[in-house]
Amino acid sequence: MVKSGVRSKLRMRYRFLAIWLIILLSMAAGVFFYATGRHMAQVYDRAAADSLISAKKTFLHDTINNVIIEIERTRENFYQYYKNMLNSTENILVEYYTFDPDNFINISSRLISSAAYRDTFEMLIYENTSGELKYSSDSRFNGETTNEAVARLRDQKQQFISFALQEYEVIIWTCSDSIDQIVQAETARKIHSYEFGNDVYIWVNEVINYNGGEDYAIRRIHPNLKETEGSYLSTSTQDAAGNFPYLEELEGINKDGEIYFTYQFKKLNSDVISEKLSYAKLYEPYDWIIATGIHLDDIDALIADSQKEAEKAAATLLIIVILAAISAILLSWLGFSLLDRWYYSSINRELKHEAYSDSMTKIPNRRAGAAYLADMFRELRKGSQAPAIFLFDLDKFKDVNDTYGHETGDLVLKKFADVIQANIRSSDYFCRWGGEEFLLICHGLKQENALNFVTKLLTQVEGAAFPTAQSDKTIHITFSAGAAYPQTRDISADDALRRADRALFHAKANGRNRACHNTGDENEDIFTCMSSSC
């Protein structure tokens, strides 16, 4: 009775000790996880802010580059359009001359002076015999010879055409500046029409002086400040925080041709000023700094909301962790039980792998091949396509063992398996069927291609150098192959295997180093054979 009472008291003490231990561990875990949760929330907030800023930068970068691509496309289209007009104008002038050569100059000048031509086209007409300039729509060319005019147009990189009409030499060209003005006007129209969310828009400043200073640039396009378009800008301009955004932008453009920077600016259609992240890139043909930006105040609001949610989550987590810790101790035995099951399952998988693998060649063995054939035949019953079945047997393998020893025989088997695996598809199934015999199953291989396929393997093996137990000596071997396809009347995969085996025997009996395809049935064999191409 006394001993029983003592044991009972000891059990109670241990129980109370265990309970207090659980409580203390749970409290310690709760405090740890609470503190960790707060820290992780702060880390998450910083990472989220960095991620959002990175996403915004990507958006700004892609937006500006897409605008530049659109400008280039528009510019190319307009230049091509006016190039085509040049060619058309040449044809028109030729017709004028053919129709009325005496009035050619008057008619041609009226054409070039018409509304469709006068802003973008210029023309010079020279008399061939005297070289005299008979007509000029551009006074800058007065007094210049034909060669001088052509040289000037080339220097200015103008699109021009020069052609002769008996007594006249005619030069017509398009004015690049006029075309670029059309492109710029079209670009401004498009940028004003763009619609983005989050107060995003695109603006363009044309740089006059890359050294900065007063009137260093002209504001060309600005959807948020349309009334200021055409006004001059200064690098000494400050934002609400005392920063010099135009100076920072110009310095970045001069250094890298592009820049990300932040400054304080008012929101679209609003007087609210907030921090803005901008990306600007130089478009050199027009000396344009094309930029866009996005306000960052939404990130601060998002982080504030996230911190409030993190506080609530941390408090909830403290309670959950305590309960989870207690539950984890009570359920630990279940974990060990599952761990035992996993361990024994892993052991079983390893044993099964060893049982289904050939230890020498490291490929599946006959047991695995038989299981694969059984599964394959079940799939055939469901309507899947019949695969090609090949049986391989090394020719005169006994002579290899007798001449070079069984160690060499093992090396030859390994090398043979490696050569075959290197020349078949990953979807093909290859295993050692026994001794020097191997099985290959190829899905999706048409019957008319079976012999060509296996003949290539014959050639690869025949051309390979096989190692021997003597490290400095190699030998060459061949093999024979039998092929067959499962048929609808087959009862099991063994029927196709027997046909392939008879085809293999036929290949052996007819000279070896060849492949035979048995297209017959159980009552009659029909063999088609092909030997190595070596």
Short mmCIF file of C-alpha atoms in Angstrom, two decimals:
data_model
loop_
_atom_site.label_atom_id
_atom_site.label_comp_id
_atom_site.label_asym_id
_atom_site.label_seq_id
_atom_site.Cartn_x
_atom_site.Cartn_y
_atom_site.Cartn_z
CA MET A 1 0.00 0.00 0.00
CA VAL A 2 2.81 2.36 0.91
CA LYS A 3 4.73 1.58 -2.27
CA SER A 4 1.57 2.04 -4.35
CA GLY A 5 0.96 5.44 -2.74
CA VAL A 6 4.54 6.50 -3.34
CA ARG A 7 4.31 5.47 -7.01
CA SER A 8 1.02 7.38 -7.31
CA LYS A 9 2.60 10.52 -5.85
CA LEU A 10 5.55 10.18 -8.18
CA ARG A 11 3.24 9.86 -11.19
CA MET A 12 1.33 12.95 -10.07
CA ARG A 13 4.58 14.88 -9.67
CA TYR A 14 5.71 13.82 -13.11
CA ARG A 15 2.34 14.78 -14.55
CA PHE A 16 2.44 18.22 -12.93
CA LEU A 17 6.05 18.61 -14.04
CA ALA A 18 5.10 17.63 -17.59
CA ILE A 19 2.16 20.06 -17.56
CA TRP A 20 4.34 22.94 -16.30
CA LEU A 21 7.01 22.04 -18.81
CA ILE A 22 4.45 22.12 -21.62
CA ILE A 23 3.12 25.48 -20.39
CA LEU A 24 6.61 26.99 -20.12
CA LEU A 25 7.64 25.68 -23.52
CA SER A 26 4.41 26.96 -25.03
CA MET A 27 4.88 30.42 -23.49
CA ALA A 28 8.49 30.56 -24.66
CA ALA A 29 7.46 29.42 -28.13
CA GLY A 30 4.62 31.96 -28.17
CA VAL A 31 6.89 34.85 -27.24
CA PHE A 32 9.49 33.70 -29.76
CA PHE A 33 7.00 33.41 -32.58
CA TYR A 34 5.34 36.70 -31.66
CA ALA A 35 8.67 38.53 -31.83
CA THR A 36 9.63 36.65 -34.98
CA GLY A 37 6.27 37.48 -36.55
CA ARG A 38 6.76 41.19 -35.84
CA HIS A 39 10.23 41.08 -37.33
CA MET A 40 9.05 39.14 -40.38
CA ALA A 41 6.23 41.63 -40.89
CA GLN A 42 8.77 44.45 -40.98
CA VAL A 43 10.96 42.50 -43.39
CA TYR A 44 7.91 41.77 -45.54
CA ASP A 45 6.92 45.43 -45.58
CA ARG A 46 10.37 46.43 -46.77
CA ALA A 47 10.42 43.64 -49.35
CA ALA A 48 6.92 44.54 -50.52
CA ALA A 49 7.89 48.19 -50.89
CA ASP A 50 11.02 47.22 -52.85
CA SER A 51 8.98 44.85 -55.02
CA LEU A 52 6.35 47.50 -55.75
CA ILE A 53 9.00 50.06 -56.63
CA SER A 54 10.71 47.52 -58.90
CA ALA A 55 7.38 46.77 -60.62
CA LYS A 56 6.72 50.49 -61.06
CA LYS A 57 10.19 50.98 -62.54
CA THR A 58 9.59 48.17 -65.00
CA PHE A 59 6.25 49.70 -65.99
CA LEU A 60 7.79 53.15 -66.51
CA HIS A 61 10.74 51.74 -68.46
CA ASP A 62 8.53 49.65 -70.77
CA THR A 63 6.09 52.53 -71.30
CA ILE A 64 8.80 54.95 -72.46
CA ASN A 65 10.51 52.38 -74.65
CA ASN A 66 7.18 51.54 -76.28
CA VAL A 67 6.66 55.25 -76.99
CA ILE A 68 10.11 55.47 -78.59
CA ILE A 69 9.37 52.39 -80.68
CA GLU A 70 6.11 54.02 -81.81
CA ILE A 71 7.96 57.24 -82.72
CA GLU A 72 10.48 55.28 -84.76
CA ARG A 73 7.68 53.40 -86.51
CA THR A 74 5.80 56.63 -87.27
CA ARG A 75 8.98 58.31 -88.51
CA GLU A 76 9.82 55.37 -90.74
CA ASN A 77 6.30 55.31 -92.20
CA PHE A 78 6.31 59.02 -93.01
CA TYR A 79 9.77 58.90 -94.57
CA GLN A 80 8.72 55.91 -96.67
CA TYR A 81 5.52 57.72 -97.67
CA TYR A 82 7.43 60.76 -98.91
CA LYS A 83 10.00 58.55 -100.60
CA ASN A 84 7.17 56.95 -102.55
CA MET A 85 5.86 60.44 -103.33
CA LEU A 86 9.29 61.35 -104.72
CA ASN A 87 9.11 58.44 -107.13
CA SER A 88 5.55 59.37 -108.10
CA THR A 89 6.56 63.00 -108.60
CA GLU A 90 9.37 61.96 -110.91
CA ASN A 91 6.85 60.06 -113.05
CA ILE A 92 4.52 63.08 -113.10
CA LEU A 93 7.32 65.42 -114.19
CA VAL A 94 8.37 63.03 -116.93
CA GLU A 95 4.78 63.04 -118.22
CA TYR A 96 4.70 66.86 -118.07
CA TYR A 97 7.81 67.07 -120.17
CA THR A 98 6.54 64.50 -122.66
CA PHE A 99 3.22 66.30 -122.98
CA ASP A 100 4.48 69.89 -123.22
CA PRO A 101 8.28 70.34 -123.12
CA ASP A 102 8.06 74.07 -123.93
CA ASN A 103 6.00 74.82 -120.79
CA PHE A 104 7.68 72.15 -118.63
CA ILE A 105 9.28 74.62 -116.22
CA ASN A 106 6.06 76.60 -115.63
CA ILE A 107 3.92 73.49 -115.15
CA SER A 108 6.50 71.84 -112.85
CA SER A 109 6.89 74.96 -110.71
CA ARG A 110 3.13 75.18 -110.21
CA LEU A 111 3.10 71.55 -109.06
CA ILE A 112 5.87 72.07 -106.50
CA SER A 113 4.18 75.25 -105.27
CA SER A 114 0.82 73.53 -104.76
CA ALA A 115 -0.54 72.82 -101.26
CA ALA A 116 0.31 69.12 -101.45
CA TYR A 117 4.02 69.82 -102.15
CA ARG A 118 5.16 73.22 -100.98
CA ASP A 119 5.75 72.33 -97.29
CA THR A 120 7.77 69.18 -97.87
CA PHE A 121 9.17 69.21 -101.43
CA GLU A 122 11.80 71.32 -103.20
CA MET A 123 12.95 71.29 -106.84
CA LEU A 124 15.86 72.51 -108.99
CA ILE A 125 15.86 72.52 -112.81
CA TYR A 126 19.15 72.97 -114.68
CA GLU A 127 19.75 73.39 -118.42
CA ASN A 128 22.05 70.58 -119.52
CA THR A 129 24.01 72.40 -122.18
CA SER A 130 24.78 75.58 -120.23
CA GLY A 131 24.44 74.26 -116.69
CA GLU A 132 22.29 77.29 -115.92
CA LEU A 133 19.83 77.03 -113.03
CA LYS A 134 16.45 77.64 -114.70
CA TYR A 135 14.24 77.11 -111.65
CA SER A 136 14.78 76.87 -107.88
CA SER A 137 12.13 76.52 -105.17
CA ASP A 138 14.85 77.01 -102.52
CA SER A 139 16.87 80.23 -102.81
CA ARG A 140 19.73 78.72 -100.78
CA PHE A 141 20.73 76.77 -103.89
CA ASN A 142 20.92 79.83 -106.19
CA GLY A 143 24.29 80.01 -107.90
CA GLU A 144 25.16 76.35 -107.24
CA THR A 145 25.93 73.85 -109.98
CA THR A 146 24.22 70.49 -110.29
CA ASN A 147 27.12 68.69 -108.62
CA GLU A 148 27.26 71.21 -105.79
CA ALA A 149 23.52 70.89 -105.16
CA VAL A 150 23.71 67.09 -105.10
CA ALA A 151 26.70 67.22 -102.73
CA ARG A 152 24.83 69.55 -100.37
CA LEU A 153 21.74 67.29 -100.35
CA ARG A 154 23.94 64.29 -99.57
CA ASP A 155 25.63 66.15 -96.72
CA GLN A 156 22.22 67.09 -95.32
CA LYS A 157 21.08 63.44 -95.70
CA GLN A 158 18.00 64.48 -97.64
CA GLN A 159 15.92 62.06 -99.69
CA PHE A 160 16.34 63.22 -103.31
CA ILE A 161 16.10 62.09 -106.92
CA SER A 162 18.14 63.46 -109.84
CA PHE A 163 17.10 62.66 -113.41
CA ALA A 164 17.62 64.01 -116.93
CA LEU A 165 14.94 65.11 -119.42
CA GLN A 166 16.88 65.78 -122.65
CA GLU A 167 17.83 69.49 -122.22
CA TYR A 168 17.05 69.58 -118.46
CA GLU A 169 18.56 68.05 -115.31
CA VAL A 170 15.91 67.90 -112.55
CA ILE A 171 16.54 67.46 -108.83
CA ILE A 172 13.64 66.99 -106.40
CA TRP A 173 13.88 66.26 -102.68
CA THR A 174 11.89 66.10 -99.48
CA CYS A 175 12.73 68.36 -96.54
CA SER A 176 13.68 66.19 -93.56
CA ASP A 177 12.91 68.99 -91.12
CA SER A 178 9.38 69.30 -92.47
CA ILE A 179 8.81 65.55 -92.25
CA ASP A 180 10.14 65.48 -88.69
CA GLN A 181 7.80 68.33 -87.75
CA ILE A 182 4.89 66.22 -89.03
CA VAL A 183 6.14 63.23 -87.02
CA GLN A 184 6.52 65.37 -83.89
CA ALA A 185 3.00 66.76 -84.26
CA GLU A 186 1.60 63.25 -84.73
CA THR A 187 3.53 62.04 -81.67
CA ALA A 188 2.18 64.91 -79.57
CA ARG A 189 -1.36 64.05 -80.65
CA LYS A 190 -0.87 60.40 -79.67
CA ILE A 191 0.69 61.20 -76.28
CA HIS A 192 -2.19 63.54 -75.45
CA SER A 193 -4.61 60.73 -76.33
CA TYR A 194 -2.95 58.10 -74.12
CA GLU A 195 -4.90 57.10 -71.03
CA PHE A 196 -3.23 55.46 -68.01
CA GLY A 197 -4.37 54.76 -64.49
CA ASN A 198 -2.77 55.99 -61.24
CA ASP A 199 -2.20 59.56 -62.51
CA VAL A 200 0.35 58.37 -65.07
CA TYR A 201 1.04 60.40 -68.20
CA ILE A 202 3.96 61.06 -70.57
CA TRP A 203 5.77 64.34 -71.13
CA VAL A 204 8.50 65.47 -73.52
CA ASN A 205 11.19 68.16 -73.13
CA GLU A 206 13.43 69.18 -76.03
CA VAL A 207 17.02 69.86 -74.96
CA ILE A 208 18.59 73.02 -76.40
CA ASN A 209 21.71 73.11 -74.23
CA TYR A 210 23.07 69.88 -72.76
CA ASN A 211 25.19 71.91 -70.33
CA GLY A 212 22.03 73.02 -68.54
CA GLY A 213 21.28 76.46 -67.16
CA GLU A 214 18.48 78.89 -67.96
CA ASP A 215 16.38 78.01 -71.01
CA TYR A 216 18.28 74.72 -71.41
CA ALA A 217 15.14 72.99 -72.76
CA ILE A 218 11.62 73.58 -74.13
CA ARG A 219 8.60 71.81 -72.73
CA ARG A 220 7.10 70.26 -75.87
CA ILE A 221 4.41 67.91 -74.54
CA HIS A 222 2.82 67.86 -71.07
CA PRO A 223 -0.76 66.55 -70.66
CA ASN A 224 -0.88 67.71 -67.01
CA LEU A 225 0.32 71.25 -67.84
CA LYS A 226 -0.92 71.87 -71.36
CA GLU A 227 -0.84 75.63 -70.88
CA THR A 228 2.94 75.48 -70.31
CA GLU A 229 3.78 73.64 -73.54
CA GLY A 230 6.34 75.69 -75.47
CA SER A 231 7.77 77.32 -72.34
CA TYR A 232 11.49 77.26 -71.51
CA LEU A 233 12.90 75.25 -68.60
CA SER A 234 15.80 75.82 -66.21
CA THR A 235 18.01 73.35 -64.34
CA SER A 236 17.86 75.69 -61.33
CA THR A 237 14.14 74.98 -60.83
CA GLN A 238 13.41 73.34 -57.46
CA ASP A 239 10.53 71.14 -56.35
CA ALA A 240 8.59 71.49 -53.07
CA ALA A 241 11.32 69.62 -51.16
CA GLY A 242 14.19 71.74 -52.51
CA ASN A 243 15.39 69.16 -55.03
CA PHE A 244 16.57 70.07 -58.54
CA PRO A 245 14.70 67.55 -60.70
CA TYR A 246 15.60 69.06 -64.09
CA LEU A 247 19.28 69.18 -63.14
CA GLU A 248 19.25 65.58 -61.88
CA GLU A 249 17.43 64.46 -65.01
CA LEU A 250 19.86 66.20 -67.38
CA GLU A 251 22.91 64.85 -65.54
CA GLY A 252 21.54 61.30 -65.82
CA ILE A 253 20.75 61.78 -69.51
CA ASN A 254 24.26 63.11 -70.21
CA LYS A 255 25.83 60.19 -68.36
CA ASP A 256 23.73 57.16 -69.38
CA GLY A 257 21.08 58.38 -71.80
CA GLU A 258 18.39 57.44 -69.25
CA ILE A 259 17.66 57.84 -65.54
CA TYR A 260 15.29 56.96 -62.70
CA PHE A 261 14.80 59.75 -60.16
CA THR A 262 12.30 60.99 -57.59
CA TYR A 263 10.97 64.45 -56.81
CA GLN A 264 7.90 66.20 -55.43
CA PHE A 265 5.19 67.07 -57.96
CA LYS A 266 1.46 67.66 -58.00
CA LYS A 267 -0.91 64.91 -59.07
CA LEU A 268 -2.82 64.92 -62.32
CA ASN A 269 -5.83 67.28 -62.23
CA SER A 270 -5.10 68.03 -58.55
CA ASP A 271 -3.17 70.43 -56.31
CA VAL A 272 -1.97 67.58 -54.04
CA ILE A 273 1.84 67.27 -54.06
CA SER A 274 3.50 63.92 -53.37
CA GLU A 275 6.72 62.05 -54.12
CA LYS A 276 6.93 60.88 -57.72
CA LEU A 277 9.18 58.23 -59.26
CA SER A 278 10.08 59.07 -62.86
CA TYR A 279 11.96 57.48 -65.71
CA ALA A 280 13.40 59.58 -68.53
CA LYS A 281 15.19 58.55 -71.71
CA LEU A 282 16.82 60.55 -74.49
CA TYR A 283 15.53 60.24 -78.06
CA GLU A 284 18.56 61.62 -79.89
CA PRO A 285 17.11 62.33 -83.38
CA TYR A 286 14.90 65.06 -81.87
CA ASP A 287 16.94 65.86 -78.73
CA TRP A 288 13.81 64.84 -76.83
CA ILE A 289 13.84 63.70 -73.22
CA ILE A 290 10.77 61.47 -73.07
CA ALA A 291 9.65 60.75 -69.52
CA THR A 292 6.85 59.39 -67.41
CA GLY A 293 6.30 58.98 -63.68
CA ILE A 294 4.12 57.50 -61.01
CA HIS A 295 3.37 58.71 -57.48
CA LEU A 296 4.64 56.64 -54.53
CA ASP A 297 2.18 57.64 -51.79
CA ASP A 298 0.14 54.51 -52.44
CA ILE A 299 3.11 52.44 -51.20
CA ASP A 300 3.13 54.23 -47.82
CA ALA A 301 -0.62 53.67 -47.45
CA LEU A 302 -0.22 50.03 -48.37
CA ILE A 303 2.58 49.51 -45.82
CA ALA A 304 0.55 51.24 -43.07
CA ASP A 305 -2.40 48.94 -43.73
CA SER A 306 -0.04 45.98 -43.82
CA GLN A 307 1.44 46.91 -40.42
CA LYS A 308 -2.03 47.10 -38.83
CA GLU A 309 -2.88 43.70 -40.23
CA ALA A 310 0.48 42.38 -39.01
CA GLU A 311 -0.30 43.54 -35.44
CA LYS A 312 -3.58 41.66 -35.48
CA ALA A 313 -1.98 38.62 -37.05
CA ALA A 314 0.83 38.59 -34.47
CA ALA A 315 -1.64 38.64 -31.55
CA THR A 316 -3.66 35.86 -33.11
CA LEU A 317 -0.47 33.96 -33.84
CA LEU A 318 0.55 34.07 -30.17
CA ILE A 319 -2.63 32.27 -29.15
CA ILE A 320 -2.44 29.83 -32.03
CA VAL A 321 1.18 28.99 -31.33
CA ILE A 322 0.49 28.17 -27.70
CA LEU A 323 -2.39 25.88 -28.64
CA ALA A 324 -0.38 24.41 -31.49
CA ALA A 325 2.58 23.69 -29.21
CA ILE A 326 0.41 21.77 -26.79
CA SER A 327 -1.26 19.92 -29.62
CA ALA A 328 2.11 19.17 -31.19
CA ILE A 329 3.34 17.47 -28.00
CA LEU A 330 0.17 15.41 -27.70
CA LEU A 331 0.33 14.43 -31.35
CA SER A 332 4.07 13.75 -31.48
CA TRP A 333 3.49 10.02 -31.21
CA LEU A 334 1.52 10.21 -34.44
CA GLY A 335 4.48 11.86 -36.14
CA PHE A 336 6.81 9.10 -35.01
CA SER A 337 4.32 6.54 -36.24
CA LEU A 338 4.15 8.18 -39.65
CA LEU A 339 7.93 8.50 -39.65
CA ASP A 340 8.21 4.76 -39.06
CA ARG A 341 5.84 4.08 -41.94
CA TRP A 342 7.80 6.39 -44.20
CA TYR A 343 11.06 4.74 -43.21
CA TYR A 344 9.80 1.24 -43.93
CA SER A 345 8.19 2.45 -47.16
CA SER A 346 11.52 3.96 -48.25
CA ILE A 347 13.30 0.73 -47.41
CA ASN A 348 10.73 -1.19 -49.44
CA ARG A 349 11.22 1.15 -52.40
CA GLU A 350 14.98 0.65 -52.24
CA LEU A 351 14.56 -3.12 -52.05
CA LYS A 352 12.13 -3.02 -54.97
CA HIS A 353 14.61 -0.92 -56.97
CA GLU A 354 17.36 -3.42 -56.28
CA ALA A 355 15.04 -6.30 -57.17
CA TYR A 356 14.07 -4.65 -60.48
CA SER A 357 17.55 -3.41 -61.52
CA ASP A 358 20.45 -5.24 -63.11
CA SER A 359 23.43 -4.72 -60.82
CA MET A 360 25.96 -4.95 -63.62
CA THR A 361 24.54 -2.74 -66.38
CA LYS A 362 22.45 -0.48 -64.06
CA ILE A 363 19.41 -0.88 -66.34
CA PRO A 364 16.11 -2.67 -65.50
CA ASN A 365 16.31 -6.45 -65.27
CA ARG A 366 14.04 -9.21 -66.61
CA ARG A 367 11.64 -8.97 -63.66
CA ALA A 368 11.13 -5.26 -64.37
CA GLY A 369 10.85 -5.93 -68.12
CA ALA A 370 8.19 -8.59 -67.59
CA ALA A 371 6.16 -6.19 -65.42
CA TYR A 372 6.52 -3.46 -68.07
CA LEU A 373 5.33 -5.88 -70.78
CA ALA A 374 2.30 -6.85 -68.70
CA ASP A 375 1.36 -3.19 -68.16
CA MET A 376 1.92 -2.49 -71.85
CA PHE A 377 -0.37 -5.34 -72.91
CA ARG A 378 -3.12 -4.07 -70.59
CA GLU A 379 -2.87 -0.65 -72.26
CA LEU A 380 -3.08 -2.33 -75.68
CA ARG A 381 -6.36 -3.90 -74.61
CA LYS A 382 -7.65 -0.38 -73.93
CA GLY A 383 -6.84 0.68 -77.50
CA SER A 384 -3.34 2.20 -77.32
CA GLN A 385 -0.94 1.90 -80.27
CA ALA A 386 1.16 -1.27 -80.48
CA PRO A 387 4.88 -0.66 -79.81
CA ALA A 388 7.86 -2.33 -81.45
CA ILE A 389 9.41 -5.18 -79.42
CA PHE A 390 13.09 -6.01 -80.06
CA LEU A 391 15.21 -8.83 -78.64
CA PHE A 392 18.99 -8.34 -78.88
CA ASP A 393 21.64 -11.02 -78.46
CA LEU A 394 25.40 -10.44 -78.56
CA ASP A 395 27.09 -12.47 -81.29
CA LYS A 396 29.70 -15.04 -80.18
CA PHE A 397 29.69 -13.71 -76.64
CA LYS A 398 30.96 -17.06 -75.33
CA ASP A 399 34.11 -16.57 -77.44
CA VAL A 400 34.66 -13.21 -75.70
CA ASN A 401 34.48 -14.87 -72.28
CA ASP A 402 36.65 -17.78 -73.34
CA THR A 403 39.28 -15.57 -75.01
CA TYR A 404 39.45 -12.53 -72.71
CA GLY A 405 37.88 -13.77 -69.49
CA HIS A 406 34.61 -13.11 -67.68
CA GLU A 407 35.80 -9.72 -66.41
CA THR A 408 36.03 -8.58 -70.02
CA GLY A 409 32.62 -10.12 -70.68
CA ASP A 410 31.15 -7.97 -67.90
CA LEU A 411 32.81 -4.84 -69.33
CA VAL A 412 31.40 -5.65 -72.78
CA LEU A 413 27.86 -6.02 -71.39
CA LYS A 414 28.12 -2.65 -69.61
CA LYS A 415 29.50 -0.93 -72.72
CA PHE A 416 26.80 -2.50 -74.90
CA ALA A 417 24.07 -1.17 -72.59
CA ASP A 418 25.67 2.29 -72.67
CA VAL A 419 25.88 2.36 -76.49
CA ILE A 420 22.25 1.32 -76.93
CA GLN A 421 21.00 3.82 -74.32
CA ALA A 422 22.94 6.62 -76.03
CA ASN A 423 21.16 5.94 -79.34
CA ILE A 424 17.52 5.46 -78.28
CA ARG A 425 14.88 7.92 -77.10
CA SER A 426 14.13 8.69 -73.47
CA SER A 427 10.62 7.29 -74.03
CA ASP A 428 11.99 3.89 -75.13
CA TYR A 429 12.23 1.06 -72.57
CA PHE A 430 15.50 -0.92 -72.46
CA CYS A 431 16.33 -3.79 -70.06
CA ARG A 432 18.59 -6.80 -69.69
CA TRP A 433 16.54 -9.89 -70.47
CA GLY A 434 19.17 -12.38 -69.30
CA GLY A 435 22.81 -13.27 -69.96
CA GLU A 436 23.82 -11.46 -73.17
CA GLU A 437 20.19 -10.96 -74.23
CA PHE A 438 18.42 -7.57 -74.01
CA LEU A 439 14.88 -6.29 -74.58
CA LEU A 440 13.96 -2.94 -76.19
CA ILE A 441 10.39 -1.57 -76.45
CA CYS A 442 9.79 1.48 -78.67
CA HIS A 443 6.45 3.28 -78.62
CA GLY A 444 5.34 5.22 -81.70
CA LEU A 445 7.76 3.46 -84.06
CA LYS A 446 6.03 2.54 -87.32
CA GLN A 447 6.50 -1.03 -88.56
CA GLU A 448 8.00 0.11 -91.88
CA ASN A 449 10.70 1.98 -89.94
CA ALA A 450 11.56 -0.78 -87.45
CA LEU A 451 14.39 -2.39 -89.43
CA ASN A 452 15.98 0.95 -90.38
CA PHE A 453 15.93 1.97 -86.72
CA VAL A 454 17.52 -1.19 -85.36
CA THR A 455 20.04 -1.32 -88.23
CA LYS A 456 21.39 2.04 -87.06
CA LEU A 457 21.93 0.44 -83.64
CA LEU A 458 23.77 -2.46 -85.30
CA THR A 459 26.06 0.07 -86.98
CA GLN A 460 26.68 2.02 -83.76
CA VAL A 461 27.62 -1.15 -81.84
CA GLU A 462 29.78 -2.53 -84.64
CA GLY A 463 31.72 0.74 -84.81
CA ALA A 464 32.22 1.09 -81.04
CA ALA A 465 35.42 0.11 -79.25
CA PHE A 466 34.68 -2.22 -76.31
CA PRO A 467 37.09 -2.32 -73.35
CA THR A 468 38.83 -5.45 -72.06
CA ALA A 469 40.40 -6.37 -68.75
CA GLN A 470 43.65 -5.26 -70.36
CA SER A 471 43.40 -1.46 -70.20
CA ASP A 472 45.38 -0.88 -73.39
CA LYS A 473 43.35 -3.26 -75.57
CA THR A 474 39.88 -2.90 -77.08
CA ILE A 475 37.75 -5.27 -79.17
CA HIS A 476 34.80 -5.01 -81.52
CA ILE A 477 31.57 -7.01 -81.25
CA THR A 478 28.29 -7.32 -83.11
CA PHE A 479 24.79 -8.36 -82.12
CA SER A 480 21.69 -9.77 -83.76
CA ALA A 481 18.15 -8.49 -83.33
CA GLY A 482 14.65 -9.85 -83.68
CA ALA A 483 11.63 -7.57 -83.99
CA ALA A 484 7.87 -8.08 -83.72
CA TYR A 485 4.73 -6.08 -82.99
CA PRO A 486 1.81 -7.16 -80.77
CA GLN A 487 -1.23 -8.30 -82.76
CA THR A 488 -4.93 -8.14 -81.94
CA ARG A 489 -5.18 -11.92 -81.66
CA ASP A 490 -2.32 -12.13 -79.12
CA ILE A 491 -3.40 -13.52 -75.77
CA SER A 492 -0.48 -11.94 -73.91
CA ALA A 493 2.76 -10.09 -74.55
CA ASP A 494 4.51 -13.47 -74.62
CA ASP A 495 3.02 -14.12 -78.08
CA ALA A 496 4.80 -11.07 -79.51
CA LEU A 497 7.96 -11.99 -77.58
CA ARG A 498 7.97 -15.46 -79.13
CA ARG A 499 7.70 -13.97 -82.63
CA ALA A 500 10.57 -11.61 -81.84
CA ASP A 501 12.59 -14.52 -80.43
CA ARG A 502 12.05 -16.56 -83.61
CA ALA A 503 13.11 -13.52 -85.63
CA LEU A 504 16.26 -13.27 -83.48
CA PHE A 505 16.99 -16.97 -84.06
CA HIS A 506 16.51 -16.42 -87.80
CA ALA A 507 19.00 -13.51 -87.72
CA LYS A 508 21.52 -15.68 -85.85
CA ALA A 509 21.08 -18.55 -88.29
CA ASN A 510 21.56 -16.33 -91.32
CA GLY A 511 24.89 -14.74 -90.62
CA ARG A 512 24.52 -12.70 -87.41
CA ASN A 513 25.05 -8.91 -87.18
CA ARG A 514 21.64 -8.39 -88.70
CA ALA A 515 18.05 -7.62 -87.71
CA CYS A 516 14.97 -9.61 -88.73
CA HIS A 517 11.36 -8.45 -88.42
CA ASN A 518 8.73 -11.19 -87.98
CA THR A 519 5.42 -9.99 -89.44
CA GLY A 520 3.83 -13.42 -89.36
CA ASP A 521 1.70 -15.07 -86.68
CA GLU A 522 1.80 -18.18 -84.53
CA ASN A 523 1.02 -20.39 -87.53
CA GLU A 524 3.53 -18.96 -90.00
CA ASP A 525 6.62 -16.76 -89.66
CA ILE A 526 7.33 -14.10 -92.27
CA PHE A 527 10.80 -12.61 -91.94
CA THR A 528 12.23 -9.42 -93.38
CA CYS A 529 15.92 -8.91 -92.62
CA MET A 530 18.51 -6.17 -92.90
CA SER A 531 22.20 -6.25 -92.00
CA SER A 532 24.53 -3.57 -90.59
CA SER A 533 25.53 -0.75 -92.96
CA CYS A 534 29.19 -0.94 -91.90
#
